[in-house]
PDB file of C-alpha atoms in Angstrom:
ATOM      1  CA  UNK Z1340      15.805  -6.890   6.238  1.00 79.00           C
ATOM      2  CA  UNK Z1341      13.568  -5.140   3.496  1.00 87.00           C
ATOM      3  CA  UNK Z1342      13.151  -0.821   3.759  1.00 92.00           C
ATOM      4  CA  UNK Z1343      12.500   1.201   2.027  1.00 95.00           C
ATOM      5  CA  UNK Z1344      13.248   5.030   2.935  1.00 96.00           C
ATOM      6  CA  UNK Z1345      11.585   8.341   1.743  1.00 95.00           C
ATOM      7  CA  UNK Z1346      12.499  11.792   1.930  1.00 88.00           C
ATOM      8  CA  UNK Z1347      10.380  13.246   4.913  1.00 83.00           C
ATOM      9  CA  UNK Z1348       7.983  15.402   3.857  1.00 84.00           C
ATOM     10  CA  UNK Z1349       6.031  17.779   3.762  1.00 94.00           C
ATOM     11  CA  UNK Z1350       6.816  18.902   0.165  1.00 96.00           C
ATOM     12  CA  UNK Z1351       5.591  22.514  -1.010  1.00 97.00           C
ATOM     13  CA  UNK Z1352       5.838  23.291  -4.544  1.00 97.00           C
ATOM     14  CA  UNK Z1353       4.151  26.281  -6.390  1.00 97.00           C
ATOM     15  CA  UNK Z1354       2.530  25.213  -9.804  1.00 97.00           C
ATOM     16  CA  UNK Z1355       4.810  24.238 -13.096  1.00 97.00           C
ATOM     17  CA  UNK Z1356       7.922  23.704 -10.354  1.00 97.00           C
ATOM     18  CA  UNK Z1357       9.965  20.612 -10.354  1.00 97.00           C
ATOM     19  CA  UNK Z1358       9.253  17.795  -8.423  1.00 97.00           C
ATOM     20  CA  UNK Z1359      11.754  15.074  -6.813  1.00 97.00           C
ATOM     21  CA  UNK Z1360      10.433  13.178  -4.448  1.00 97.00           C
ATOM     22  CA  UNK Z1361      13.749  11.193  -2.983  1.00 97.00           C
ATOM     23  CA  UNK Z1362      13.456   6.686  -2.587  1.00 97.00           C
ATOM     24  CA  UNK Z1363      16.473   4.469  -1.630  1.00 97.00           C
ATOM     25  CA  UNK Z1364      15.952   0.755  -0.543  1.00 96.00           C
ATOM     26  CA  UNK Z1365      17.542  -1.944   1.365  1.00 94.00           C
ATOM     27  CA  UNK Z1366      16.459  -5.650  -0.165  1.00 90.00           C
ATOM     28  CA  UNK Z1367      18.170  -8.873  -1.059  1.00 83.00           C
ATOM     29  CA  UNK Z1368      17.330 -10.380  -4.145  1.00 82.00           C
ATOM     30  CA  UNK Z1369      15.123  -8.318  -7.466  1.00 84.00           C
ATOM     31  CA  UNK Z1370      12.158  -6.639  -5.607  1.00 90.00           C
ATOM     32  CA  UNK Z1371       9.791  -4.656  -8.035  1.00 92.00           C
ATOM     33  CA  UNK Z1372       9.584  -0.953  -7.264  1.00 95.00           C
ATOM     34  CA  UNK Z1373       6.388   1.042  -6.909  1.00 96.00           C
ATOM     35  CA  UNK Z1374       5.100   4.621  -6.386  1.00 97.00           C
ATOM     36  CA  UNK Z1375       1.369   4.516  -4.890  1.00 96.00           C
ATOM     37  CA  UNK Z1376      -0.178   8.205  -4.765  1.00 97.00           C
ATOM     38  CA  UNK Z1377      -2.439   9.018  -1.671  1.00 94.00           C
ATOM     39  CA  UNK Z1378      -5.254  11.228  -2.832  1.00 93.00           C
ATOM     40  CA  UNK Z1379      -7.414  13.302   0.245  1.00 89.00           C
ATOM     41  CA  UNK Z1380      -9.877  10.625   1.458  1.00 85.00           C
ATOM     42  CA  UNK Z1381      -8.802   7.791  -0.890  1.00 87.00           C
ATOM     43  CA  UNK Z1382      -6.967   4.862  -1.195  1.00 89.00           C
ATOM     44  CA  UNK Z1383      -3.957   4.138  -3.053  1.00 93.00           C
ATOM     45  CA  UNK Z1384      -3.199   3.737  -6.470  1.00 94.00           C
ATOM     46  CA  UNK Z1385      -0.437   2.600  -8.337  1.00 95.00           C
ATOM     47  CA  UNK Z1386       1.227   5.592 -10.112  1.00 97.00           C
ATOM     48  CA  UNK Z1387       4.185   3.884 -11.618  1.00 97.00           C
ATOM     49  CA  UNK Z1388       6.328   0.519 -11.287  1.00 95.00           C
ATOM     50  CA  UNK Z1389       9.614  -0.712 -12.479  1.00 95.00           C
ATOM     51  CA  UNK Z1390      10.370  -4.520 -12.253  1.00 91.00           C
ATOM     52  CA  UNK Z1391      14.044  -4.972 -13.094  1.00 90.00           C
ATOM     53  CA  UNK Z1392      17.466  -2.733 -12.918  1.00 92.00           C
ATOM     54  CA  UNK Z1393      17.554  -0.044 -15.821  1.00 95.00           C
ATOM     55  CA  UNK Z1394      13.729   0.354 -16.210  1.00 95.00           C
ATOM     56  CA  UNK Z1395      11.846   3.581 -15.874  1.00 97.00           C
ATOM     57  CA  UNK Z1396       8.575   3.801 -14.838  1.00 97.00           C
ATOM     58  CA  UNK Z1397       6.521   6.984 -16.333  1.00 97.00           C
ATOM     59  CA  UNK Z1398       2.439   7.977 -15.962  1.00 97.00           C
ATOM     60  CA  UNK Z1399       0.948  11.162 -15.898  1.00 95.00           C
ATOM     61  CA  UNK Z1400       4.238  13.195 -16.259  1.00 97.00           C
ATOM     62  CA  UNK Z1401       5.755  11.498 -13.155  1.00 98.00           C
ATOM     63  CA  UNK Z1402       8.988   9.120 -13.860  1.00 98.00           C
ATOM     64  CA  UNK Z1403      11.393   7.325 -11.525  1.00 98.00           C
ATOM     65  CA  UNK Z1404      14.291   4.973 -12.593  1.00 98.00           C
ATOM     66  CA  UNK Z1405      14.931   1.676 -11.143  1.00 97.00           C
ATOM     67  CA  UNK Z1406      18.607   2.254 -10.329  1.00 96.00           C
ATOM     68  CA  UNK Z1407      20.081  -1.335  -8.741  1.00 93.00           C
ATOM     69  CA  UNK Z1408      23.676   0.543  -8.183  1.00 94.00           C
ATOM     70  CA  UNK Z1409      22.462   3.127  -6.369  1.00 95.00           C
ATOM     71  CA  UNK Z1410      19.206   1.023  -4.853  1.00 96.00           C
ATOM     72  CA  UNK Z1411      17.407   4.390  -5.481  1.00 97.00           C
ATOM     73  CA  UNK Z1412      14.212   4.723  -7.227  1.00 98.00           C
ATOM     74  CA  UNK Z1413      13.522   8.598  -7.040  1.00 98.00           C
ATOM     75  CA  UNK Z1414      10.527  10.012  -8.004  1.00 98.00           C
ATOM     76  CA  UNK Z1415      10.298  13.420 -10.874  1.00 98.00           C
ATOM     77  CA  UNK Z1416       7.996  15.121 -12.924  1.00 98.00           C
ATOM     78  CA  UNK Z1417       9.295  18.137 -14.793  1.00 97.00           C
ATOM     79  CA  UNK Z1418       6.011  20.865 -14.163  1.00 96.00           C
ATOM     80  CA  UNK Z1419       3.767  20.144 -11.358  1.00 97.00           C
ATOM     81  CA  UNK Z1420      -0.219  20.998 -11.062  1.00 97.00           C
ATOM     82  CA  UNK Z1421      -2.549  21.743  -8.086  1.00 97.00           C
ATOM     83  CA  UNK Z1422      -3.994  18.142  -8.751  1.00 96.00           C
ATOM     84  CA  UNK Z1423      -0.734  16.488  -7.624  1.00 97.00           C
ATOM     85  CA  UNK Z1424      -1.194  17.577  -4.259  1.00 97.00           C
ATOM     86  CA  UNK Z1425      -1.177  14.175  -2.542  1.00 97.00           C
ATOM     87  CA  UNK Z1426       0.000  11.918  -0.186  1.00 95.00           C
ATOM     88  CA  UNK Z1427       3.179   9.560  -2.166  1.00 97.00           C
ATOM     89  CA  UNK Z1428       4.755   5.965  -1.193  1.00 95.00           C
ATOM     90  CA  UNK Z1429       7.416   4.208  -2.194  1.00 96.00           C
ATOM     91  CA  UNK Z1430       7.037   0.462  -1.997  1.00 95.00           C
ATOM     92  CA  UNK Z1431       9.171  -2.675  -3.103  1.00 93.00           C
ATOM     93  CA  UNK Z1432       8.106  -5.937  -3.420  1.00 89.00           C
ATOM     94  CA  UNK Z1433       9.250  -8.296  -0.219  1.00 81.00           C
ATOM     95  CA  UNK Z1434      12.149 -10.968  -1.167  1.00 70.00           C
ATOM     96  CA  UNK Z1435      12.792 -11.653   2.180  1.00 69.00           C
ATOM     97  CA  UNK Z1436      11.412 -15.359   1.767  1.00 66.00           C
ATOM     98  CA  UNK Z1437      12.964 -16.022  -0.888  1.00 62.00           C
ATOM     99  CA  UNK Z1438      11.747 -14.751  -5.065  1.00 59.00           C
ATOM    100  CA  UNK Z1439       9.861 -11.313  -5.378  1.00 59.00           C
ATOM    101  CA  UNK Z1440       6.422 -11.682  -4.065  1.00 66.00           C
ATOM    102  CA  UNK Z1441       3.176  -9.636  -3.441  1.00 73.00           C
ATOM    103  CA  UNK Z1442       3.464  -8.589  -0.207  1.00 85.00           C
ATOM    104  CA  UNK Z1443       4.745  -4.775  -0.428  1.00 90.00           C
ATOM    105  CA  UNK Z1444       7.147  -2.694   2.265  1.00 92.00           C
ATOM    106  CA  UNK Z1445       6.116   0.739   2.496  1.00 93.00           C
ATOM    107  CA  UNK Z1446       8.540   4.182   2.985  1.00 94.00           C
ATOM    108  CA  UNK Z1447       6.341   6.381   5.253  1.00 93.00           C
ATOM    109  CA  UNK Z1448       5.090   8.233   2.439  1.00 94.00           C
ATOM    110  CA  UNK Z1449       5.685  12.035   1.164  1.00 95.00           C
ATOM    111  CA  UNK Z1450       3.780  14.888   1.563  1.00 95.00           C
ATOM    112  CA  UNK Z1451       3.211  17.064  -1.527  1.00 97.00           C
ATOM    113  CA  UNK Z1452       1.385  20.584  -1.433  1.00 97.00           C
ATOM    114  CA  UNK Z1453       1.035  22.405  -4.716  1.00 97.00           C
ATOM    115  CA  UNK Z1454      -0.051  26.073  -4.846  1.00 97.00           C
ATOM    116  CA  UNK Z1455      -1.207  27.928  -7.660  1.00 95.00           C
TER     117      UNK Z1455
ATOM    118  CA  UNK I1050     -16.082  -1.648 -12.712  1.00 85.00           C
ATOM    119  CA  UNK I1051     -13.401  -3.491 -11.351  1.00 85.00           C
ATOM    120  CA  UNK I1052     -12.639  -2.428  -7.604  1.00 93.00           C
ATOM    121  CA  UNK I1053     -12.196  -3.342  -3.843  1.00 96.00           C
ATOM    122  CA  UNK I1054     -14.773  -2.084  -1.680  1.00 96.00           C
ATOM    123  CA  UNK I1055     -14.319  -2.114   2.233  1.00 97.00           C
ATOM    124  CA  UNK I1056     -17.149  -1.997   4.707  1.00 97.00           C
ATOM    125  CA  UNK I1057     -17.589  -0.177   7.316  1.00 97.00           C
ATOM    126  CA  UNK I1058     -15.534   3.449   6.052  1.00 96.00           C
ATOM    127  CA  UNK I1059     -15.896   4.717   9.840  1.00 97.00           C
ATOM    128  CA  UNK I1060     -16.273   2.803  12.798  1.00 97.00           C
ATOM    129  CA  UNK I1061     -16.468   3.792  16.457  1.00 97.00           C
ATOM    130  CA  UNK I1062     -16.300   1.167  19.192  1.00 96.00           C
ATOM    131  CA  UNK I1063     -15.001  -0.024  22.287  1.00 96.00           C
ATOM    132  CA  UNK I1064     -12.534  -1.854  23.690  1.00 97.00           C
ATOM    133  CA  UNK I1065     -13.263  -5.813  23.454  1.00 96.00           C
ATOM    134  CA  UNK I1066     -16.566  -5.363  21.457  1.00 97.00           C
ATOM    135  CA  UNK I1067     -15.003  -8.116  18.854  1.00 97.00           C
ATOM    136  CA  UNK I1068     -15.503  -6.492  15.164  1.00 97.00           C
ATOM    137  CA  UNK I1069     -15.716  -7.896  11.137  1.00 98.00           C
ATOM    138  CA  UNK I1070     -14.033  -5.248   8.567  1.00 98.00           C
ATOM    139  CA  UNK I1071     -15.230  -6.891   5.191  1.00 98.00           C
ATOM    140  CA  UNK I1072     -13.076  -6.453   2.128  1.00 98.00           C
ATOM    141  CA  UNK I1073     -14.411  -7.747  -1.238  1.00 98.00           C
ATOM    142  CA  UNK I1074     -13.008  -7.555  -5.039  1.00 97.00           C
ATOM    143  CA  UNK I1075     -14.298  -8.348  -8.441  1.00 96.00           C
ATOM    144  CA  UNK I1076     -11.521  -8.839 -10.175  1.00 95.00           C
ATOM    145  CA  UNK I1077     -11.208 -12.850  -9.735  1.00 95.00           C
ATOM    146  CA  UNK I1078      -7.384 -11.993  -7.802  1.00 95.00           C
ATOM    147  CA  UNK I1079      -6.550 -14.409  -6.141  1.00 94.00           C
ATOM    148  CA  UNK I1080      -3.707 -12.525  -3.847  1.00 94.00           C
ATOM    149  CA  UNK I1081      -5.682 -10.219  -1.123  1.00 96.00           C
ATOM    150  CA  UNK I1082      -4.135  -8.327   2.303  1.00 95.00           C
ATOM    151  CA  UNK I1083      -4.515  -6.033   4.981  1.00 97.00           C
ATOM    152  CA  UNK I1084      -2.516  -2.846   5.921  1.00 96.00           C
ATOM    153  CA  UNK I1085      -2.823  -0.627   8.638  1.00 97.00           C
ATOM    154  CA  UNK I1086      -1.942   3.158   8.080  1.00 94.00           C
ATOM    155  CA  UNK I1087      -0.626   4.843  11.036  1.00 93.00           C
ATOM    156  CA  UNK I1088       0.653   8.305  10.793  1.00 88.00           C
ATOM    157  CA  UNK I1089       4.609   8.680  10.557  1.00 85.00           C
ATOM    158  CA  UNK I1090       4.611   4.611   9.991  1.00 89.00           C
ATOM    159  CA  UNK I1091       3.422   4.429   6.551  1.00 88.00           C
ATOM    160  CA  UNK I1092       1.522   1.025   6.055  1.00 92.00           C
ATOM    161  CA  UNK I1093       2.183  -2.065   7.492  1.00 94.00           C
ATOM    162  CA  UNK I1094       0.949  -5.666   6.286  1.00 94.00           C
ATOM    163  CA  UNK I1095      -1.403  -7.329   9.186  1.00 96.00           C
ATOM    164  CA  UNK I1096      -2.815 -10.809   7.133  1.00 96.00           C
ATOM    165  CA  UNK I1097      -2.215 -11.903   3.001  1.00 94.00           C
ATOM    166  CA  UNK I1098      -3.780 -14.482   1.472  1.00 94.00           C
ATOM    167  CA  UNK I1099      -2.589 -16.090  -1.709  1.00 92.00           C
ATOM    168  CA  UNK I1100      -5.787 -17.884  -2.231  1.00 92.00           C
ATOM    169  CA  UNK I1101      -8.684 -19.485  -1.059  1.00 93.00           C
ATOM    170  CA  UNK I1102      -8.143 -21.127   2.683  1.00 93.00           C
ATOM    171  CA  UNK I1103      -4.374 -19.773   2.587  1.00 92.00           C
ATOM    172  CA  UNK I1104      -3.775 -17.356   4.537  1.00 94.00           C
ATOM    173  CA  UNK I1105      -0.397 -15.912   6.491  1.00 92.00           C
ATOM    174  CA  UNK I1106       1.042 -13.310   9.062  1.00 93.00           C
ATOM    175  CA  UNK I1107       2.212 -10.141   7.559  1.00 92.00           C
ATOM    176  CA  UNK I1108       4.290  -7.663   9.932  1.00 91.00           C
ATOM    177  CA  UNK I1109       2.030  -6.756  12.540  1.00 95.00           C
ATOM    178  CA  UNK I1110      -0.215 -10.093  12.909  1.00 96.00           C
ATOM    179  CA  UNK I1111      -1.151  -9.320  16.487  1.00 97.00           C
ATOM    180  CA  UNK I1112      -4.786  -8.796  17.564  1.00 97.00           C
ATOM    181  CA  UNK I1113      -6.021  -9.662  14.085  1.00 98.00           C
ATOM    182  CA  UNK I1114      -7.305 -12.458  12.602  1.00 98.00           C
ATOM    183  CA  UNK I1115      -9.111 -13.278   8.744  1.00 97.00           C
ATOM    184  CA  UNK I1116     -10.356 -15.946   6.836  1.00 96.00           C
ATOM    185  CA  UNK I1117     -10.647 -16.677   3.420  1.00 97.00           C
ATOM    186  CA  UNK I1118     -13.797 -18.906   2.159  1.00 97.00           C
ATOM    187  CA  UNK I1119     -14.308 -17.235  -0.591  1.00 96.00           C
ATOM    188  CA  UNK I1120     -12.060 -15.765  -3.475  1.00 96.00           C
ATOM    189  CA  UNK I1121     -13.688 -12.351  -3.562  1.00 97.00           C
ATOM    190  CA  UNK I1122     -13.523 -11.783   0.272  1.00 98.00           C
ATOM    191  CA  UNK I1123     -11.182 -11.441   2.818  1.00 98.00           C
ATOM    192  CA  UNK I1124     -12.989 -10.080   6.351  1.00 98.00           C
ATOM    193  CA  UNK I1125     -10.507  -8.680   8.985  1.00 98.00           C
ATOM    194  CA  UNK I1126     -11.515  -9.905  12.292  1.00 98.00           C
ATOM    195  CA  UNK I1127     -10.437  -7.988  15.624  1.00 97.00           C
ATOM    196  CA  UNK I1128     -11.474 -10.274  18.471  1.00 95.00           C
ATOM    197  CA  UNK I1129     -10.856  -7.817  21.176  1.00 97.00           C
ATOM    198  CA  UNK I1130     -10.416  -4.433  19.631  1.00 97.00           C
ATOM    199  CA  UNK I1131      -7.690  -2.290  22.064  1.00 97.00           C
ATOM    200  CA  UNK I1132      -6.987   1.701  21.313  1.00 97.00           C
ATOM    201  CA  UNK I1133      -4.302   0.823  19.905  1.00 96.00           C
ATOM    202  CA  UNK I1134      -5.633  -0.759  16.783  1.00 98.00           C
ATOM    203  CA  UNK I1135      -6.835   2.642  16.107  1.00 98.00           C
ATOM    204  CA  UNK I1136      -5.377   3.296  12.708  1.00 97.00           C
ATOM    205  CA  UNK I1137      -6.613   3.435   9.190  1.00 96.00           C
ATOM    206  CA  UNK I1138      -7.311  -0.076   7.295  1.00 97.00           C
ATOM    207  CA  UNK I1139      -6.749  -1.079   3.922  1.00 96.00           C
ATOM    208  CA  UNK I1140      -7.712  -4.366   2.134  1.00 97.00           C
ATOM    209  CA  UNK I1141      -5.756  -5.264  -1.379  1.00 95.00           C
ATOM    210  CA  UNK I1142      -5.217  -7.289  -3.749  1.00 95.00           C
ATOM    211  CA  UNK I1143      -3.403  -8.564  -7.069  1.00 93.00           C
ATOM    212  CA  UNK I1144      -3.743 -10.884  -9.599  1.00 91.00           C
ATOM    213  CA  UNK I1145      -1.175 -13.586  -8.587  1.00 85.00           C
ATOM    214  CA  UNK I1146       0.667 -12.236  -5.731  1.00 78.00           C
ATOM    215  CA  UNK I1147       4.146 -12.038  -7.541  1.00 80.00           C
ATOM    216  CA  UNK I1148       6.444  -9.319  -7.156  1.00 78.00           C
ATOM    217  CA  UNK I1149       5.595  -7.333 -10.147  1.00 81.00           C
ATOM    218  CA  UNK I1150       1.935  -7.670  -9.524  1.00 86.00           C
ATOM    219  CA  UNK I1151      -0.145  -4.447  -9.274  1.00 90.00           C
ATOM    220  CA  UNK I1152      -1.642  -4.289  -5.964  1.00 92.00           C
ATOM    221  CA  UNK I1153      -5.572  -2.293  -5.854  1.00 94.00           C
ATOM    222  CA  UNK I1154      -6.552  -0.699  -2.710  1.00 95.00           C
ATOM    223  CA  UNK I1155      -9.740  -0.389  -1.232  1.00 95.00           C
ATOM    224  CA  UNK I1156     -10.723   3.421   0.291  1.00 94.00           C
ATOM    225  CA  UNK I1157     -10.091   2.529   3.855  1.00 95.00           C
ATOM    226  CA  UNK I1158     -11.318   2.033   6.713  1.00 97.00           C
ATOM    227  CA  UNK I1159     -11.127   4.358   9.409  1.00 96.00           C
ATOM    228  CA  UNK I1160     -11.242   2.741  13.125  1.00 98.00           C
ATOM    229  CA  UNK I1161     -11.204   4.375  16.454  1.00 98.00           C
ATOM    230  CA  UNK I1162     -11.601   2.274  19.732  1.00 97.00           C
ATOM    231  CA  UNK I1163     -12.337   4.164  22.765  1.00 96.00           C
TER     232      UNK I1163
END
């Protein structure tokens, strides 16, 4: 079936480090990738998406790469800040019945600490 | 401002005292659903909807129930609340429901049943 599978967290960066956040999937069909971001006491929000092979998805400094060989969408932003500290998911879209539809499988999310 | 707003944020109660989690949206989307957020599980579907008076099972159906009369809401119904449907609850929704569709989350729901 559809999974999706996250590098286990937690993550501790200091400020202005690199940040890869690793996503590989397991799907039939096209899904549509996601990153949702987790702030303290919220819920989520999309952070980036890519709907077909070869497309990068980019906000805020983060990007990820929709890589169909690999089924890997891994997530990077080249100089991290204090407000990145969050809570991030990888999701796909489910094609288990058939199409790409709404309903979203979840990794079990990533930890990331930032100190300054 | 367009958002999904979820009511109660904290709830305490007991086991079998039958409960309504309300989920509403302005945004006119007609695709709305339920997660649960269980530490070390990430989030799991309970209930979608794809529009008014459709409704289906997601992954983890059991001990749940909804409804959908109207577009804008989409109520999560626990019957007979057990401890473990402790777990943090969001409501969501789209535009359309298709696989590239944005999904906006609501800021949760946190349940505990004793």
């Amino acid at each position: 079936g559809n999974s999706v599978t996250q590098m286990e967290g937690p993550v501790t960066l200091s400020e202005e480090a690199f940040l890869t956040i690793n996503c590989t999937y397991t799907a039939t069909g096209y899904p549509s990738l996601f990153w949702y971001v987790q702030y303290p006491g919220e819920g989520l929000q999309l952070l980036l998406k890519a709907t077909k092979a070869d497309d990068k998805g980019s906000n805020k400094g983060f990007e990820a790469t929709y890589r169909k060989e690999t089924t890997s969408f891994h997530l990077e932003k080249g100089s991290v800040q204090v407000s990145d500290s969050a809570v991030y998911f990888c999701a796909l879209s489910d094609t288990r019945y058939g199409g790409s539809q709404g309903n979203l499988i979840f990794g079990k999310g990533t930890k990331l600490s930032v100190k300054p | 401002e367009a958002q999904v707003t979820q009511n109660p944020r904290y709830l305490i109660t007991v086991t079998g005292k039958k409960l309504t989690v309300t989920c509403s949206q302005n945004m006119n989307h007609e695709y709305m659903s339920w997660y649960r957020q269980d530490p070390g599980l990430g989030l799991r579907q309970i209930y979608y909807s794809m529009n008014v008076e459709v409704t289906d099972k997601g992954d983890v159906p059991e001990g749940y129930k909804v409804s959908r009369k109207e577009k804008r809401n989409f109520p999560l119904i626990l019957e007979s609340p057990s401890p473990n449907q402790t777990s943090l609850y969001f409501c969501a929704s789209s535009f359309r429901g298709h696989g590239g569709d944005t999904q906006y989350f609501g800021p949760g729901t946190r349940l505990t049943v004793l």
